[in-house]
Coordinates of C-alpha atoms and ligand atoms in Angstrom, one line a residue:
Chain A
X16 CA -26.3 -5.2 -31.5
X17 CA -25.2 -5.6 -27.9
X18 CA -25.4 -3.2 -25.4
X19 CA -22.0 -1.9 -23.8
X20 CA -23.7 -2.3 -20.0
X21 CA -26.6 -4.8 -19.7
X22 CA -27.8 -5.8 -15.8
X23 CA -30.0 -8.7 -15.6
X24 CA -32.4 -8.6 -11.8
X25 CA -29.3 -7.1 -10.0
X26 CA -30.2 -7.5 -6.3
X27 CA -28.3 -6.1 -3.3
X28 CA -29.4 -7.5 0.1
X29 CA -28.1 -5.3 3.4
X30 CA -29.6 -7.1 6.0
X31 CA -33.3 -6.8 6.1
X32 CA -33.5 -3.7 3.3
X33 CA -33.3 -4.5 -0.3
X34 CA -31.1 -1.7 -1.8
X35 CA -31.8 -2.8 -5.0
X36 CA -34.2 -4.8 -6.1
X37 CA -34.5 -6.8 -9.0
X38 CA -32.7 -3.9 -12.1
X39 CA -32.3 -4.4 -15.7
X40 CA -30.4 -1.6 -16.9
X41 CA -29.0 -1.6 -19.8
X42 CA -26.8 0.6 -21.5
X43 CA -25.8 1.8 -25.6
X44 CA -22.1 2.2 -26.1
X45 CA -21.8 6.1 -26.5
X46 CA -24.5 7.5 -24.6
X47 CA -24.6 9.4 -21.3
X48 CA -27.8 8.5 -19.0
X49 CA -27.9 10.1 -15.9
X50 CA -29.4 8.0 -13.3
X51 CA -31.4 9.9 -11.1
X52 CA -34.0 9.5 -7.9
X53 CA -34.5 10.3 -4.1
X54 CA -31.6 9.7 -1.5
X55 CA -31.3 6.1 -0.4
X56 CA -33.2 5.0 -3.5
X57 CA -30.1 2.5 -4.1
X58 CA -28.2 4.8 -7.0
X59 CA -24.8 4.5 -5.3
X60 CA -25.5 0.6 -4.3
X61 CA -26.3 0.1 -8.1
X62 CA -23.3 1.9 -9.5
X63 CA -21.5 0.3 -6.9
X64 CA -22.5 -3.9 -7.9
X65 CA -21.5 -2.4 -11.8
X66 CA -18.0 -1.3 -10.9
X67 CA -17.7 -4.6 -8.3
X68 CA -17.2 -2.4 -5.3
X69 CA -20.2 -4.3 -3.9
X70 CA -21.0 -8.1 -4.9
X71 CA -24.4 -8.6 -5.5
X72 CA -27.1 -11.0 -3.8
X73 CA -28.3 -12.3 -6.9
X74 CA -28.7 -11.4 -10.8
X75 CA -25.8 -11.1 -13.4
X76 CA -23.5 -8.1 -15.0
X77 CA -23.0 -8.2 -18.3
X78 CA -19.9 -5.9 -19.7
X79 CA -19.9 -6.2 -23.4
X80 CA -21.6 -9.3 -23.8
X81 CA -19.6 -10.5 -21.6
X82 CA -20.7 -12.1 -18.3
X83 CA -18.2 -9.9 -15.7
X84 CA -20.3 -10.2 -12.3
X85 CA -17.4 -12.6 -10.6
X86 CA -15.2 -10.4 -11.9
X87 CA -13.2 -8.6 -8.9
X88 CA -13.0 -4.6 -8.8
X89 CA -10.1 -4.6 -10.3
X90 CA -10.2 -6.9 -12.9
X91 CA -13.3 -4.5 -14.4
X92 CA -10.9 -1.7 -14.3
X93 CA -8.7 -3.2 -16.9
X94 CA -12.0 -3.9 -18.9
X95 CA -12.5 -0.2 -18.3
X96 CA -15.2 0.3 -16.3
X97 CA -14.0 3.2 -14.5
X98 CA -16.2 4.9 -10.8
X99 CA -15.4 8.1 -8.9
X100 CA -16.9 8.6 -5.7
X101 CA -19.7 10.1 -4.6
X102 CA -17.9 11.3 -1.4
X103 CA -14.5 12.3 -2.7
X104 CA -11.7 9.7 -2.4
X105 CA -8.1 10.8 -3.1
X106 CA -4.4 10.1 -1.7
X107 CA -5.0 13.3 0.5
X108 CA -1.5 13.1 1.4
X109 CA 0.2 12.2 -2.1
X110 CA 0.5 15.4 -4.7
X111 CA -2.2 16.1 -7.7
X112 CA 0.3 14.1 -9.9
X113 CA 1.1 11.6 -7.8
X114 CA -2.5 11.0 -7.9
X115 CA -2.8 10.7 -11.3
X116 CA 0.4 9.0 -11.8
X117 CA -1.1 6.2 -9.9
X118 CA -3.8 5.8 -12.2
X119 CA -2.0 6.3 -15.6
X120 CA 0.6 3.7 -14.5
X121 CA -1.5 1.1 -14.3
X122 CA -2.4 0.6 -17.8
X123 CA 1.7 0.6 -18.6
X124 CA 2.3 -2.2 -16.4
X125 CA 1.8 -5.5 -18.4
X126 CA 4.8 -7.5 -17.9
X127 CA 7.5 -7.2 -15.4
X128 CA 10.4 -5.6 -17.2
X129 CA 7.3 -2.8 -16.5
X130 CA 7.7 -3.4 -13.2
X131 CA 11.6 -2.7 -13.2
X132 CA 11.4 0.2 -15.1
X133 CA 8.6 1.8 -16.2
X134 CA 7.9 4.3 -18.7
X135 CA 7.6 7.0 -17.0
X136 CA 8.1 9.4 -19.8
X137 CA 4.6 7.7 -21.3
X138 CA 3.4 7.8 -17.6
X139 CA 3.7 11.6 -17.7
X140 CA 2.6 12.3 -20.8
X141 CA -0.8 10.2 -19.6
X142 CA -1.3 12.0 -16.0
X143 CA -0.2 16.0 -18.6
X144 CA -3.0 15.1 -20.2
X145 CA -5.9 14.0 -18.1
X146 CA -4.9 16.7 -15.6
X147 CA -4.7 19.6 -18.4
X148 CA -8.7 17.5 -19.7
X149 CA -9.7 19.3 -16.4
X150 CA -7.6 22.3 -15.8
X151 CA -5.7 21.2 -12.7
X152 CA -1.9 20.9 -14.4
X153 CA -0.3 24.1 -13.0
X154 CA -1.8 22.5 -9.3
X155 CA 0.1 19.7 -9.9
X156 CA 2.2 19.9 -7.3
X157 CA 0.5 20.8 -4.4
X158 CA -0.3 18.2 -2.1
X159 CA -4.0 17.2 -2.8
X160 CA -5.3 17.9 0.5
X161 CA -4.4 21.6 0.1
X162 CA -6.8 21.4 -3.2
X163 CA -10.3 23.8 -3.0
X164 CA -13.4 21.0 -2.8
X165 CA -14.3 21.8 -6.5
X166 CA -10.9 21.0 -7.5
X167 CA -10.6 17.7 -5.7
X168 CA -13.9 16.7 -7.6
X169 CA -11.6 17.8 -10.5
X170 CA -9.0 15.7 -9.3
X171 CA -10.7 12.5 -8.6
X172 CA -12.3 13.1 -12.5
X173 CA -8.4 13.1 -13.6
X174 CA -8.3 9.7 -12.0
X175 CA -10.6 8.0 -13.7
X176 CA -9.3 9.8 -17.4
X177 CA -6.3 8.7 -16.6
X178 CA -7.4 4.8 -16.5
X179 CA -8.9 5.4 -19.9
X180 CA -12.6 4.6 -19.4
X181 CA -15.0 2.6 -21.9
X182 CA -17.5 3.2 -19.0
X183 CA -17.1 6.2 -16.7
X184 CA -19.3 6.0 -13.9
X185 CA -19.7 9.6 -12.1
X186 CA -21.4 9.8 -8.3
X187 CA -23.2 13.0 -8.5
X188 CA -19.9 14.9 -9.6
X189 CA -21.7 18.5 -9.0
X190 CA -22.5 17.8 -5.5
X191 CA -21.3 20.6 -3.4
X192 CA -20.1 22.8 -6.0
X193 CA -21.0 26.2 -7.1
X194 CA -22.7 27.1 -10.3
X195 CA -19.6 28.4 -12.4
X196 CA -17.9 25.4 -11.4
X197 CA -21.2 23.5 -12.4
X198 CA -20.9 25.0 -16.0
X199 CA -16.9 24.1 -16.1
X200 CA -17.5 20.1 -14.5
X201 CA -21.0 20.0 -18.1
X202 CA -18.3 21.1 -20.8
X203 CA -15.4 18.0 -19.1
X204 CA -18.7 15.4 -19.0
X205 CA -19.5 16.3 -22.7
X206 CA -15.6 16.3 -23.4
X207 CA -14.9 12.7 -21.9
X208 CA -18.6 11.4 -23.4
X209 CA -16.6 11.4 -27.2
X210 CA -14.3 8.9 -26.0
X211 CA -16.6 6.9 -23.4
X212 CA -19.7 6.2 -22.2
X213 CA -20.7 7.7 -18.7
X214 CA -23.3 7.2 -16.5
X215 CA -24.2 10.2 -14.0
X216 CA -25.7 9.9 -10.6
X217 CA -27.2 13.5 -10.2
X218 CA -29.3 15.6 -8.8
X219 CA -29.1 18.8 -10.5
X220 CA -32.3 18.9 -13.1
X221 CA -30.7 21.5 -15.0
X222 CA -27.3 19.7 -15.5
X223 CA -29.4 16.4 -16.4
X224 CA -31.2 18.4 -19.1
X225 CA -28.2 19.5 -20.3
X226 CA -26.0 16.4 -20.3
X227 CA -27.6 13.5 -20.9
X228 CA -29.2 11.5 -23.5
X229 CA -31.8 9.4 -21.8
X230 CA -32.7 9.1 -17.7
X231 CA -33.3 6.2 -16.0
X232 CA -35.4 7.2 -12.4
X233 CA -35.1 4.8 -9.6
X234 CA -37.0 4.9 -6.4
X235 CA -36.9 2.3 -3.0
X236 CA -34.5 -0.1 -5.0
X237 CA -36.2 -0.7 -8.2
X238 CA -36.7 1.9 -11.7
X239 CA -39.6 3.7 -12.2
X240 CA -39.2 5.3 -15.4
X241 CA -36.6 5.6 -17.9
X242 CA -37.2 8.0 -20.9
X243 CA -35.8 11.2 -22.4
X244 CA -35.4 13.9 -20.6
X245 CA -38.6 15.7 -21.2
X246 CA -40.2 12.8 -20.8
X247 CA -39.3 12.4 -17.8
X248 CA -40.0 15.8 -16.9
X249 CA -43.2 15.3 -17.5
X250 CA -43.8 12.0 -16.0
X251 CA -46.1 11.2 -12.6
X252 CA -44.4 9.0 -11.0
X253 CA -41.3 11.0 -11.2
X254 CA -42.9 13.9 -10.3
X255 CA -44.5 12.6 -6.9
X256 CA -42.1 10.5 -6.0
X257 CA -38.7 12.5 -6.8
X258 CA -39.3 16.0 -7.9
X259 CA -41.7 16.6 -5.3
X260 CA -44.5 18.0 -7.0
Chain B
X21 CA 20.6 13.3 -5.4
X22 CA 18.6 11.5 -3.1
X23 CA 20.3 8.3 -4.5
X24 CA 23.9 10.2 -4.1
X25 CA 22.9 11.2 -0.1
X26 CA 22.0 7.4 0.5
X27 CA 25.3 6.3 -0.9
X28 CA 27.0 9.1 0.9
X29 CA 25.5 7.3 4.0
X30 CA 27.1 4.2 3.2
X31 CA 30.5 5.7 2.1
X32 CA 30.4 7.2 5.9
X33 CA 29.8 4.3 7.2
X34 CA 32.5 2.4 5.0
X35 CA 35.0 5.0 6.2
X36 CA 34.1 5.0 10.0
X37 CA 35.9 2.0 10.5
X38 CA 39.5 3.3 9.2
X39 CA 38.6 5.5 12.7
X40 CA 36.6 3.9 15.2
X41 CA 38.1 2.6 18.4
X42 CA 37.1 -1.7 19.1
X43 CA 34.5 -1.1 21.0
X44 CA 32.5 1.3 18.8
X45 CA 33.9 -0.9 15.4
X46 CA 31.8 -3.9 17.3
X47 CA 29.3 -1.8 17.9
X48 CA 27.9 -0.5 14.7
X49 CA 28.4 -3.7 13.2
X50 CA 26.2 -4.9 15.3
X51 CA 24.1 -1.9 14.2
X52 CA 24.2 -1.8 11.1
X53 CA 23.1 -5.7 10.5
X54 CA 19.9 -4.6 13.5
X55 CA 19.1 -2.0 11.2
X56 CA 18.9 -4.0 7.9
X57 CA 16.5 -6.1 10.0
X58 CA 14.4 -2.5 11.2
X59 CA 14.5 -1.2 7.1
X60 CA 12.7 -4.7 6.6
X61 CA 9.9 -3.9 9.3
X62 CA 9.9 -0.4 7.6
X63 CA 8.8 -1.5 4.5
X64 CA 5.7 -3.4 6.4
X65 CA 4.9 0.0 8.8
X66 CA 6.4 3.1 6.7
X67 CA 5.5 1.9 3.2
X68 CA 2.3 -0.4 3.2
X69 CA 1.0 1.0 6.7
X70 CA 0.8 -2.5 8.7
X71 CA 2.1 -2.4 12.1
X72 CA 3.5 -6.4 13.0
X73 CA 4.1 -7.4 16.4
X74 CA 5.6 -10.7 14.9
X75 CA 8.4 -9.7 12.8
X76 CA 10.7 -12.0 15.6
X77 CA 9.4 -15.0 13.9
X78 CA 11.0 -13.5 10.5
X79 CA 14.4 -12.4 11.8
X80 CA 14.4 -16.2 13.7
X81 CA 13.7 -18.2 10.5
X82 CA 16.7 -16.7 9.0
X83 CA 18.8 -17.2 12.1
X84 CA 17.6 -20.6 12.3
X85 CA 17.7 -21.7 8.6
X86 CA 21.2 -20.8 8.7
X87 CA 22.0 -21.8 12.2
X88 CA 20.9 -25.6 12.6
X89 CA 21.8 -26.1 8.6
X90 CA 25.0 -25.1 9.1
X91 CA 25.4 -26.7 12.7
X92 CA 23.6 -30.6 11.9
X93 CA 24.7 -30.5 8.1
X94 CA 27.5 -28.8 8.0
X95 CA 27.1 -26.8 4.9
X96 CA 29.2 -23.6 4.3
X97 CA 28.4 -19.9 4.8
X98 CA 26.9 -19.2 1.7
X99 CA 25.1 -22.2 1.3
X100 CA 23.5 -21.5 5.0
X101 CA 22.9 -18.2 4.3
X102 CA 20.7 -19.1 1.7
X103 CA 19.1 -21.7 3.3
X104 CA 18.2 -19.0 6.0
X105 CA 17.2 -16.6 3.8
X106 CA 14.5 -19.5 2.0
X107 CA 13.0 -20.4 5.5
X108 CA 12.4 -17.1 5.9
X109 CA 10.9 -16.5 3.0
X110 CA 8.4 -19.3 3.2
X111 CA 7.9 -18.1 6.6
X112 CA 7.2 -15.1 5.3
X113 CA 5.3 -15.8 2.6
X114 CA 2.4 -18.4 4.5
X115 CA 2.3 -15.2 7.0
X116 CA 1.3 -12.9 4.4
X117 CA -0.9 -15.4 3.5
X118 CA -2.4 -16.2 6.9
X119 CA -3.2 -12.5 7.7
X120 CA -4.6 -11.7 4.4
X121 CA -8.1 -10.6 5.3
X122 CA -6.8 -8.5 8.8
X123 CA -6.0 -5.3 8.6
X124 CA -4.5 -2.8 11.9
X125 CA -5.3 -4.6 15.2
X126 CA -6.0 -7.5 13.8
X127 CA -3.2 -7.7 11.7
X128 CA -0.9 -7.0 14.6
X129 CA -2.2 -9.7 17.4
X130 CA -2.7 -12.3 14.5
X131 CA 1.9 -11.7 13.5
X132 CA 1.9 -11.3 17.3
X133 CA 0.2 -14.7 17.8
X134 CA 1.8 -16.6 14.9
X135 CA 5.7 -15.2 15.7
X136 CA 4.8 -16.0 19.8
X137 CA 3.8 -20.1 18.5
X138 CA 6.8 -20.1 16.6
X139 CA 8.9 -18.6 19.7
X140 CA 7.1 -21.9 21.5
X141 CA 8.4 -24.4 19.0
X142 CA 11.6 -23.3 19.7
X143 CA 11.3 -23.7 22.9
X144 CA 9.5 -27.2 22.5
X145 CA 12.1 -28.4 20.1
X146 CA 15.1 -27.9 22.5
X147 CA 17.2 -30.7 21.6
X148 CA 17.9 -29.8 18.0
X149 CA 17.6 -25.7 18.8
X150 CA 19.0 -25.3 21.9
X151 CA 16.1 -23.5 23.7
X152 CA 16.8 -20.2 25.0
X153 CA 20.4 -21.2 25.8
X154 CA 21.3 -21.7 21.9
X155 CA 24.6 -22.6 20.6
X156 CA 27.5 -21.6 19.1
X157 CA 28.6 -21.4 15.8
X158 CA 32.3 -21.4 16.3
X159 CA 35.1 -21.3 13.3
X160 CA 32.4 -19.6 10.3
X161 CA 34.9 -18.9 7.4
X162 CA 34.1 -16.6 3.8
X163 CA 35.7 -17.9 1.2
X164 CA 35.9 -15.2 -1.2
X165 CA 37.8 -14.8 -4.2
X166 CA 40.3 -18.0 -3.2
X167 CA 40.7 -16.1 -0.2
X168 CA 39.6 -17.8 3.6
X169 CA 38.3 -15.0 5.7
X170 CA 37.7 -15.5 9.4
X171 CA 34.0 -14.5 9.9
X172 CA 35.6 -13.1 13.8
X173 CA 37.8 -11.3 12.9
X174 CA 35.9 -7.6 13.5
X175 CA 37.1 -5.9 9.7
X176 CA 35.5 -9.0 7.9
X177 CA 32.3 -9.0 10.4
X178 CA 32.2 -5.0 10.1
X179 CA 32.4 -5.0 6.2
X180 CA 29.5 -8.2 5.8
X181 CA 27.9 -6.3 8.1
X182 CA 28.0 -3.1 5.3
X183 CA 27.1 -4.8 2.5
X184 CA 24.0 -6.7 4.0
X185 CA 23.3 -3.1 5.5
X186 CA 24.1 -2.2 2.1
X187 CA 21.8 -4.4 0.2
X188 CA 19.2 -3.7 2.2
X189 CA 18.5 -0.4 2.6
X190 CA 19.1 -0.1 -1.3
X191 CA 16.7 -2.7 -2.0
X192 CA 14.2 -0.6 -0.1
X193 CA 15.1 2.5 -1.9
X194 CA 14.7 0.9 -5.1
X195 CA 11.2 -0.3 -4.4
X196 CA 10.1 3.4 -2.9
X197 CA 11.0 4.5 -5.5
X198 CA 9.3 1.5 -8.1
X199 CA 5.7 1.5 -9.6
X200 CA 5.1 -1.0 -6.5
X201 CA 5.9 1.8 -3.9
X202 CA 4.2 3.8 -5.2
X203 CA 1.3 1.3 -4.9
X204 CA 1.7 0.3 -1.2
X205 CA 1.9 4.0 0.1
X206 CA -1.6 3.7 -2.0
X207 CA -2.8 1.0 0.4
X208 CA -1.7 2.8 3.2
X209 CA -3.6 5.7 2.4
X210 CA -6.9 4.3 1.0
X211 CA -7.1 0.6 0.6
X212 CA -10.6 0.6 -1.4
X213 CA -9.5 3.7 -3.2
X214 CA -6.2 1.9 -4.9
X215 CA -9.1 -1.4 -5.8
X216 CA -11.2 0.8 -7.5
X217 CA -7.8 2.1 -9.4
X218 CA -7.7 -1.2 -10.6
X219 CA -5.1 -2.7 -8.6
X220 CA -5.5 -5.9 -6.9
X221 CA -4.8 -5.1 -3.6
X222 CA -4.5 -8.7 -1.7
X223 CA -2.0 -9.6 -4.2
X224 CA 0.8 -6.2 -3.3
X225 CA -0.7 -6.7 0.6
X226 CA 1.2 -10.2 0.1
X227 CA 4.3 -8.9 -1.3
X228 CA 4.9 -6.0 1.0
X229 CA 4.7 -8.4 4.1
X230 CA 6.9 -11.2 1.8
X231 CA 9.7 -9.0 1.1
X232 CA 9.6 -7.4 4.3
X233 CA 9.8 -11.1 6.1
X234 CA 12.2 -11.7 3.3
X235 CA 15.0 -8.9 4.5
X236 CA 14.6 -9.4 8.0
X237 CA 15.2 -12.8 7.8
X238 CA 18.5 -11.8 5.5
X239 CA 19.5 -10.0 9.0
X240 CA 18.6 -12.5 11.1
X241 CA 21.4 -14.6 8.8
X242 CA 23.5 -12.2 8.9
X243 CA 23.5 -11.7 12.4
X244 CA 23.7 -15.3 13.1
X245 CA 26.8 -15.5 10.7
X246 CA 28.4 -12.2 12.2
X247 CA 27.6 -13.4 16.2
X248 CA 28.2 -17.2 15.8
X249 CA 25.1 -17.7 18.2
X250 CA 21.9 -18.6 17.1
X251 CA 19.0 -18.5 20.1
X252 CA 15.2 -18.2 21.1
X253 CA 15.8 -14.8 22.4
X254 CA 15.9 -13.6 19.2
X255 CA 12.5 -15.4 18.1
X256 CA 10.9 -13.6 21.2
X257 CA 8.1 -10.9 21.8
X258 CA 11.3 -8.2 22.8
X259 CA 12.6 -8.7 19.5
X260 CA 9.7 -8.2 17.3
X261 CA 9.4 -4.8 19.2
X262 CA 12.5 -3.9 18.9
X263 CA 12.3 -2.6 15.0
X264 CA 8.9 -0.9 16.2
X265 CA 10.5 1.0 18.2
X266 CA 13.7 1.5 15.7
X267 CA 11.8 2.8 12.7
X268 CA 9.2 4.6 14.8
X269 CA 12.5 6.3 16.9
X270 CA 14.2 7.0 13.3
X271 CA 10.8 8.0 11.4
X272 CA 8.4 5.2 9.7
X273 CA 8.1 6.2 6.0
X274 CA 11.9 7.2 5.9
X275 CA 14.3 5.4 4.4
X276 CA 17.3 6.6 6.4
X277 CA 14.8 6.5 9.5
X278 CA 15.7 2.8 10.6
X279 CA 19.5 3.5 10.5
X280 CA 19.2 6.5 12.4
X281 CA 16.4 4.7 15.3
X282 CA 19.1 1.8 15.7
X283 CA 22.2 3.8 16.0
X284 CA 20.1 5.4 18.9
X285 CA 18.3 3.2 20.5
X286 CA 21.0 0.9 20.6
X287 CA 23.5 3.4 22.4
X288 CA 20.8 4.4 24.7
X289 CA 20.3 1.1 25.9
X290 CA 24.3 0.2 26.0
X291 CA 24.6 3.3 28.0
X292 CA 21.6 2.5 30.1
X293 CA 22.1 -1.1 31.1
X294 CA 25.6 -0.3 32.3
X295 CA 23.8 2.2 34.8
X296 CA 21.2 -0.1 35.7
X297 CA 19.5 -3.5 35.0
X298 CA 16.2 -2.0 34.5
X299 CA 16.9 -0.8 31.2
X300 CA 13.8 -1.8 29.2
X301 CA 12.6 0.9 30.9
X302 CA 14.5 3.7 28.6
X303 CA 13.5 1.6 26.6
X304 CA 9.6 2.3 26.8
X305 CA 10.6 5.6 27.9
X306 CA 11.5 6.5 24.7
X307 CA 8.7 4.9 22.9
X308 CA 6.1 7.1 24.3
X309 CA 8.6 10.5 23.9
X310 CA 8.8 9.3 20.1
X311 CA 5.1 9.3 20.0
X312 CA 4.2 11.8 22.0
X313 CA 6.6 14.8 20.8
X314 CA 8.3 13.4 17.8
X315 CA 5.2 11.4 16.4
X316 CA 7.2 11.3 12.5
X317 CA 10.6 10.5 14.4
X318 CA 14.1 11.6 13.8
X319 CA 14.3 11.4 10.2
X320 CA 10.4 11.6 9.5
X321 CA 10.6 15.2 11.4
X322 CA 13.9 16.6 9.6
X323 CA 11.5 15.8 6.2
X324 CA 8.4 17.5 7.9
X325 CA 10.8 20.7 8.6
X326 CA 13.7 20.7 5.9
X327 CA 14.0 18.2 3.3
X328 CA 10.5 17.4 1.5
X329 CA 12.3 15.5 -1.2
X330 CA 13.6 12.6 1.3
X331 CA 12.5 9.1 0.3
Ligands
ADP429 N1 -22.7 -0.6 3.4 C1 -24.3 -0.5 3.1 N2 -25.1 -1.3 4.6 C2 -26.1 -1.0 4.9 N3 -27.2 -0.6 4.6 C3 -26.7 0.6 3.2 C4 -25.3 0.2 3.3 N4 -25.4 1.6 1.7 C5 -26.2 1.6 1.4 N5 -26.8 1.6 2.3 C6 -28.4 1.2 2.3 O1 -28.9 1.2 1.3 C7 -30.0 2.5 0.9 C8 -29.7 2.6 -0.5 O2 -28.6 3.6 -0.6 P1 -28.0 4.3 -1.5 O3 -27.1 3.6 -2.8 O4 -26.5 4.7 -1.3 O5 -29.0 5.3 -2.2 P2 -28.5 6.6 -2.9 O6 -27.4 6.5 -3.3 O7 -29.9 6.6 -4.0 O8 -28.6 8.0 -2.1 C9 -30.3 2.9 1.6 O9 -31.0 3.3 2.7 C10 -28.4 3.1 2.2 O10 -28.8 3.3 3.7
MG430 MG1 -26.2 8.3 -3.3

């Protein structure tokens, strides 16, 4: 069976620094994969190459068997590759509702007629579903800038959900959240994983152990290990590079 | 309700012609055409977040497209108008493509340079364009439903100006509330995020520049028809600065702001120029005061304080 996502010897160079070098990553449809590694390992850069936010220096990206290397980010979103930012990136001046509506209307704008008379009820249903899933429906009329930090992270997830991802990439979603919020996030990701493949960059090992079926470890732009969470915990090189033991 | 408010403003403008003395009647006709220009400008500045200093080239493209074809080819008013709009559309689309990869100050400078080149071209080809002397169109008539309406007639002038302004205002209103309007606002706030939500952002940029330039050209063409004059002054830098000023003063990113800004500024300049030849100082001072004390502009300030629902 073809993998949902494959990168083939993908590399990204920033000046003299090779942030990602020759990475082969393979995700099966339906799995939850954790991507871990020390700061600066190249995790964000790697997923940026997958989402099309950055273009690679060399190598290829295949999605559902199709070569998407030359597709721009907006076309990859159309295929179902959706990225949530490590540094919260929402429309601070928009209401919570409008943030999600902007994402939701994307799928509804197919023909010229949709531009002239958008099916606003369909968009509203999608917005409500996404906001209800993350638990922000009650705050829909608030301006996004007024949300607490944890809620801003959830809004980002709601925007991603409204795009109906096939592959959802979460970049350090638990960063800066309180313990109770992290529990909620884990439940949310498990929910999402029933309909989408999830690639989650995560520092919190408890979260990784709870969510991921498999774990990929990066260091200095390369994949240094891959396996089940238990295997990774026991892996000597990982402990040296990452867990610091 | 918001549509009602805007229709109410248009109805008020329509009613005013019955009570205004001739001087103010003529003044308001001119203001409405210029406010249409400001509304086109505001679509780019206030909604897509791009500050241009070259809109005079769009206004003038409409003006020359209409004026030259009427003057040299003897086409009718309607045909001339349409040719002006097509000329503006072509210039706007070209400028949109050229500036696609610029943002912020770079966009401002590139539009200014292009407009300056356009302005110099109108001077260089002065045998055709009349340069800064320009030329006058005379005896313009609008043939409407079997009637021959002279555009020099104040009532005709006023109502044509009103129709042009109403069309631009309602187009603006409709775009802002359409899915495309939400995308333009999103571009202004966070371009990268918008790309990662699946929107082809360069395409919406191009759309914004083209529609904004198109509306400016409609205003330029109407100006020529109603005031029977074509001249390179209208392609100069001052006419690129004016719509910026009108939009900022009235409130960038508000639908009624351009009208309010144009109205206030035009009367201010009128009073000032009767007192001193240095009336541009008043223009500059108003800009400084606006930016320092009412950065959201008049309508923007009203929206922030009392009417958050204003589009
Ligand atoms: N746009 C950029 N320009 C230059 N260097 C960058 C850029 N983005 C990331 N880097 C560098 O690439 C390396 C990998 O960064 P990143 O992918 O963000 O790591 P991680 O997400 O694993 O912490 C770091 O050394 C970082 O400084
Ligand atoms: Mg990172």
